[in-house]
Amino acid sequence: MEKINIGERLRRLRKSLNMTTQELADKINISQSYISRFENNRAIPDIDMLSRILFALGTDLSTFFTAEAEELSEDIIQLIETAKKLSPEERKKLNEFLKVMKNLS
């Protein structure tokens, strides 16, 4: 079984949202050093704390722990997070735009 690197995943997700450790810490009312300890694997958040962090990052536990999530690059994560915030009509238009862009290349 492959070991899950929670700290690295947290850092990649946070950075894909262009958020600093201080901004994340402020959102969930904990110290910046606490976030840093998690990201550097010097501490492991309990399930409640991890859930709070993920909520502040706009995701949830099940999404965070999917195997595919670890393999995604920061730009893809950012694209997914942006798409999640779009209305169904906006997502439809985005898909149409992406198909046009792909056909141009």
PDB file of C-alpha atoms in Angstrom:
ATOM      1  CA  MET A   1       0.000   0.000   0.000  1.00  0.00           C
ATOM      2  CA  GLU A   2       1.315   3.431  -0.982  1.00  0.00           C
ATOM      3  CA  LYS A   3       1.820   5.948   1.816  1.00  0.00           C
ATOM      4  CA  ILE A   4      -0.254   9.115   1.378  1.00  0.00           C
ATOM      5  CA  ASN A   5       1.717  12.343   1.729  1.00  0.00           C
ATOM      6  CA  ILE A   6      -0.938  14.590   3.254  1.00  0.00           C
ATOM      7  CA  GLY A   7       1.416  17.529   3.755  1.00  0.00           C
ATOM      8  CA  GLU A   8       2.539  17.638   0.133  1.00  0.00           C
ATOM      9  CA  ARG A   9      -1.039  17.336  -1.096  1.00  0.00           C
ATOM     10  CA  LEU A  10      -2.135  20.178   1.179  1.00  0.00           C
ATOM     11  CA  ARG A  11       0.715  22.401  -0.029  1.00  0.00           C
ATOM     12  CA  ARG A  12      -0.016  21.703  -3.708  1.00  0.00           C
ATOM     13  CA  LEU A  13      -3.713  22.399  -3.266  1.00  0.00           C
ATOM     14  CA  ARG A  14      -3.085  25.615  -1.323  1.00  0.00           C
ATOM     15  CA  LYS A  15      -0.546  26.862  -3.859  1.00  0.00           C
ATOM     16  CA  SER A  16      -2.846  26.027  -6.767  1.00  0.00           C
ATOM     17  CA  LEU A  17      -5.307  28.476  -5.198  1.00  0.00           C
ATOM     18  CA  ASN A  18      -2.581  31.128  -4.830  1.00  0.00           C
ATOM     19  CA  MET A  19      -3.122  31.147  -1.083  1.00  0.00           C
ATOM     20  CA  THR A  20      -0.406  31.704   1.517  1.00  0.00           C
ATOM     21  CA  THR A  21      -0.105  29.619   4.659  1.00  0.00           C
ATOM     22  CA  GLN A  22      -1.084  32.727   6.627  1.00  0.00           C
ATOM     23  CA  GLU A  23      -4.248  33.241   4.564  1.00  0.00           C
ATOM     24  CA  LEU A  24      -5.226  29.614   5.079  1.00  0.00           C
ATOM     25  CA  ALA A  25      -4.486  29.807   8.791  1.00  0.00           C
ATOM     26  CA  ASP A  26      -6.603  32.959   9.087  1.00  0.00           C
ATOM     27  CA  LYS A  27      -9.539  31.236   7.369  1.00  0.00           C
ATOM     28  CA  ILE A  28      -9.643  28.460   9.955  1.00  0.00           C
ATOM     29  CA  ASN A  29      -8.399  30.458  12.934  1.00  0.00           C
ATOM     30  CA  ILE A  30      -5.171  28.609  13.676  1.00  0.00           C
ATOM     31  CA  SER A  31      -1.543  29.702  13.565  1.00  0.00           C
ATOM     32  CA  GLN A  32       0.444  29.845  10.351  1.00  0.00           C
ATOM     33  CA  SER A  33       3.117  27.663  11.934  1.00  0.00           C
ATOM     34  CA  TYR A  34       0.512  24.955  12.504  1.00  0.00           C
ATOM     35  CA  ILE A  35      -0.274  24.902   8.769  1.00  0.00           C
ATOM     36  CA  SER A  36       3.447  24.851   8.030  1.00  0.00           C
ATOM     37  CA  ARG A  37       3.939  21.871  10.353  1.00  0.00           C
ATOM     38  CA  PHE A  38       1.244  19.938   8.480  1.00  0.00           C
ATOM     39  CA  GLU A  39       2.661  20.790   5.059  1.00  0.00           C
ATOM     40  CA  ASN A  40       6.180  19.807   6.125  1.00  0.00           C
ATOM     41  CA  ASN A  41       4.937  16.512   7.611  1.00  0.00           C
ATOM     42  CA  ARG A  42       6.068  17.447  11.104  1.00  0.00           C
ATOM     43  CA  ALA A  43       2.488  17.004  12.337  1.00  0.00           C
ATOM     44  CA  ILE A  44      -0.564  15.185  11.054  1.00  0.00           C
ATOM     45  CA  PRO A  45      -3.938  16.910  11.372  1.00  0.00           C
ATOM     46  CA  ASP A  46      -6.739  14.961  12.999  1.00  0.00           C
ATOM     47  CA  ILE A  47      -9.773  14.294  10.818  1.00  0.00           C
ATOM     48  CA  ASP A  48     -11.680  17.326  12.125  1.00  0.00           C
ATOM     49  CA  MET A  49      -8.776  19.702  11.502  1.00  0.00           C
ATOM     50  CA  LEU A  50      -8.113  18.214   8.057  1.00  0.00           C
ATOM     51  CA  SER A  51     -11.781  18.631   7.192  1.00  0.00           C
ATOM     52  CA  ARG A  52     -11.656  22.297   8.280  1.00  0.00           C
ATOM     53  CA  ILE A  53      -8.520  22.912   6.213  1.00  0.00           C
ATOM     54  CA  LEU A  54      -9.993  21.248   3.147  1.00  0.00           C
ATOM     55  CA  PHE A  55     -13.239  23.199   3.486  1.00  0.00           C
ATOM     56  CA  ALA A  56     -11.180  26.425   3.556  1.00  0.00           C
ATOM     57  CA  LEU A  57      -9.433  25.199   0.403  1.00  0.00           C
ATOM     58  CA  GLY A  58     -12.756  24.551  -1.306  1.00  0.00           C
ATOM     59  CA  THR A  59     -12.690  20.766  -1.309  1.00  0.00           C
ATOM     60  CA  ASP A  60     -13.620  17.795   0.850  1.00  0.00           C
ATOM     61  CA  LEU A  61     -12.089  14.641   2.294  1.00  0.00           C
ATOM     62  CA  SER A  62     -13.233  12.242  -0.434  1.00  0.00           C
ATOM     63  CA  THR A  63     -11.919  14.432  -3.239  1.00  0.00           C
ATOM     64  CA  PHE A  64      -8.661  15.021  -1.401  1.00  0.00           C
ATOM     65  CA  PHE A  65      -7.984  11.318  -0.933  1.00  0.00           C
ATOM     66  CA  THR A  66      -8.755  10.082  -4.432  1.00  0.00           C
ATOM     67  CA  ALA A  67      -5.783   8.468  -6.139  1.00  0.00           C
ATOM     68  CA  GLU A  68      -6.101  10.758  -9.140  1.00  0.00           C
ATOM     69  CA  ALA A  69      -5.762  13.891  -7.010  1.00  0.00           C
ATOM     70  CA  GLU A  70      -2.125  13.139  -6.224  1.00  0.00           C
ATOM     71  CA  GLU A  71      -1.224  12.825  -9.889  1.00  0.00           C
ATOM     72  CA  LEU A  72      -2.720  16.163 -10.963  1.00  0.00           C
ATOM     73  CA  SER A  73      -0.445  19.115 -11.585  1.00  0.00           C
ATOM     74  CA  GLU A  74      -1.083  22.468  -9.921  1.00  0.00           C
ATOM     75  CA  ASP A  75      -2.511  24.032 -13.075  1.00  0.00           C
ATOM     76  CA  ILE A  76      -5.029  21.199 -13.479  1.00  0.00           C
ATOM     77  CA  ILE A  77      -6.038  21.459  -9.817  1.00  0.00           C
ATOM     78  CA  GLN A  78      -6.534  25.205 -10.255  1.00  0.00           C
ATOM     79  CA  LEU A  79      -8.639  24.627 -13.377  1.00  0.00           C
ATOM     80  CA  ILE A  80     -10.828  22.095 -11.544  1.00  0.00           C
ATOM     81  CA  GLU A  81     -11.281  24.369  -8.552  1.00  0.00           C
ATOM     82  CA  THR A  82     -12.258  27.257 -10.828  1.00  0.00           C
ATOM     83  CA  ALA A  83     -14.686  25.060 -12.779  1.00  0.00           C
ATOM     84  CA  LYS A  84     -16.375  23.952  -9.543  1.00  0.00           C
ATOM     85  CA  LYS A  85     -17.370  27.571  -8.917  1.00  0.00           C
ATOM     86  CA  LEU A  86     -19.034  28.024 -12.307  1.00  0.00           C
ATOM     87  CA  SER A  87     -22.743  27.736 -12.987  1.00  0.00           C
ATOM     88  CA  PRO A  88     -23.887  24.824 -15.190  1.00  0.00           C
ATOM     89  CA  GLU A  89     -24.264  27.228 -18.115  1.00  0.00           C
ATOM     90  CA  GLU A  90     -20.769  28.655 -17.560  1.00  0.00           C
ATOM     91  CA  ARG A  91     -19.312  25.120 -17.401  1.00  0.00           C
ATOM     92  CA  LYS A  92     -21.030  24.298 -20.688  1.00  0.00           C
ATOM     93  CA  LYS A  93     -19.510  27.383 -22.321  1.00  0.00           C
ATOM     94  CA  LEU A  94     -16.101  26.559 -20.861  1.00  0.00           C
ATOM     95  CA  ASN A  95     -16.270  23.048 -22.310  1.00  0.00           C
ATOM     96  CA  GLU A  96     -17.210  24.439 -25.715  1.00  0.00           C
ATOM     97  CA  PHE A  97     -14.313  26.898 -25.526  1.00  0.00           C
ATOM     98  CA  LEU A  98     -11.869  24.136 -24.566  1.00  0.00           C
ATOM     99  CA  LYS A  99     -13.021  21.967 -27.472  1.00  0.00           C
ATOM    100  CA  VAL A 100     -12.412  24.870 -29.869  1.00  0.00           C
ATOM    101  CA  MET A 101      -8.969  25.466 -28.357  1.00  0.00           C
ATOM    102  CA  LYS A 102      -8.063  21.786 -28.656  1.00  0.00           C
ATOM    103  CA  ASN A 103      -9.125  21.727 -32.306  1.00  0.00           C
ATOM    104  CA  LEU A 104      -6.881  24.739 -33.026  1.00  0.00           C
ATOM    105  CA  SER A 105      -3.770  22.990 -31.789  1.00  0.00           C
TER     106      SER A 105
END
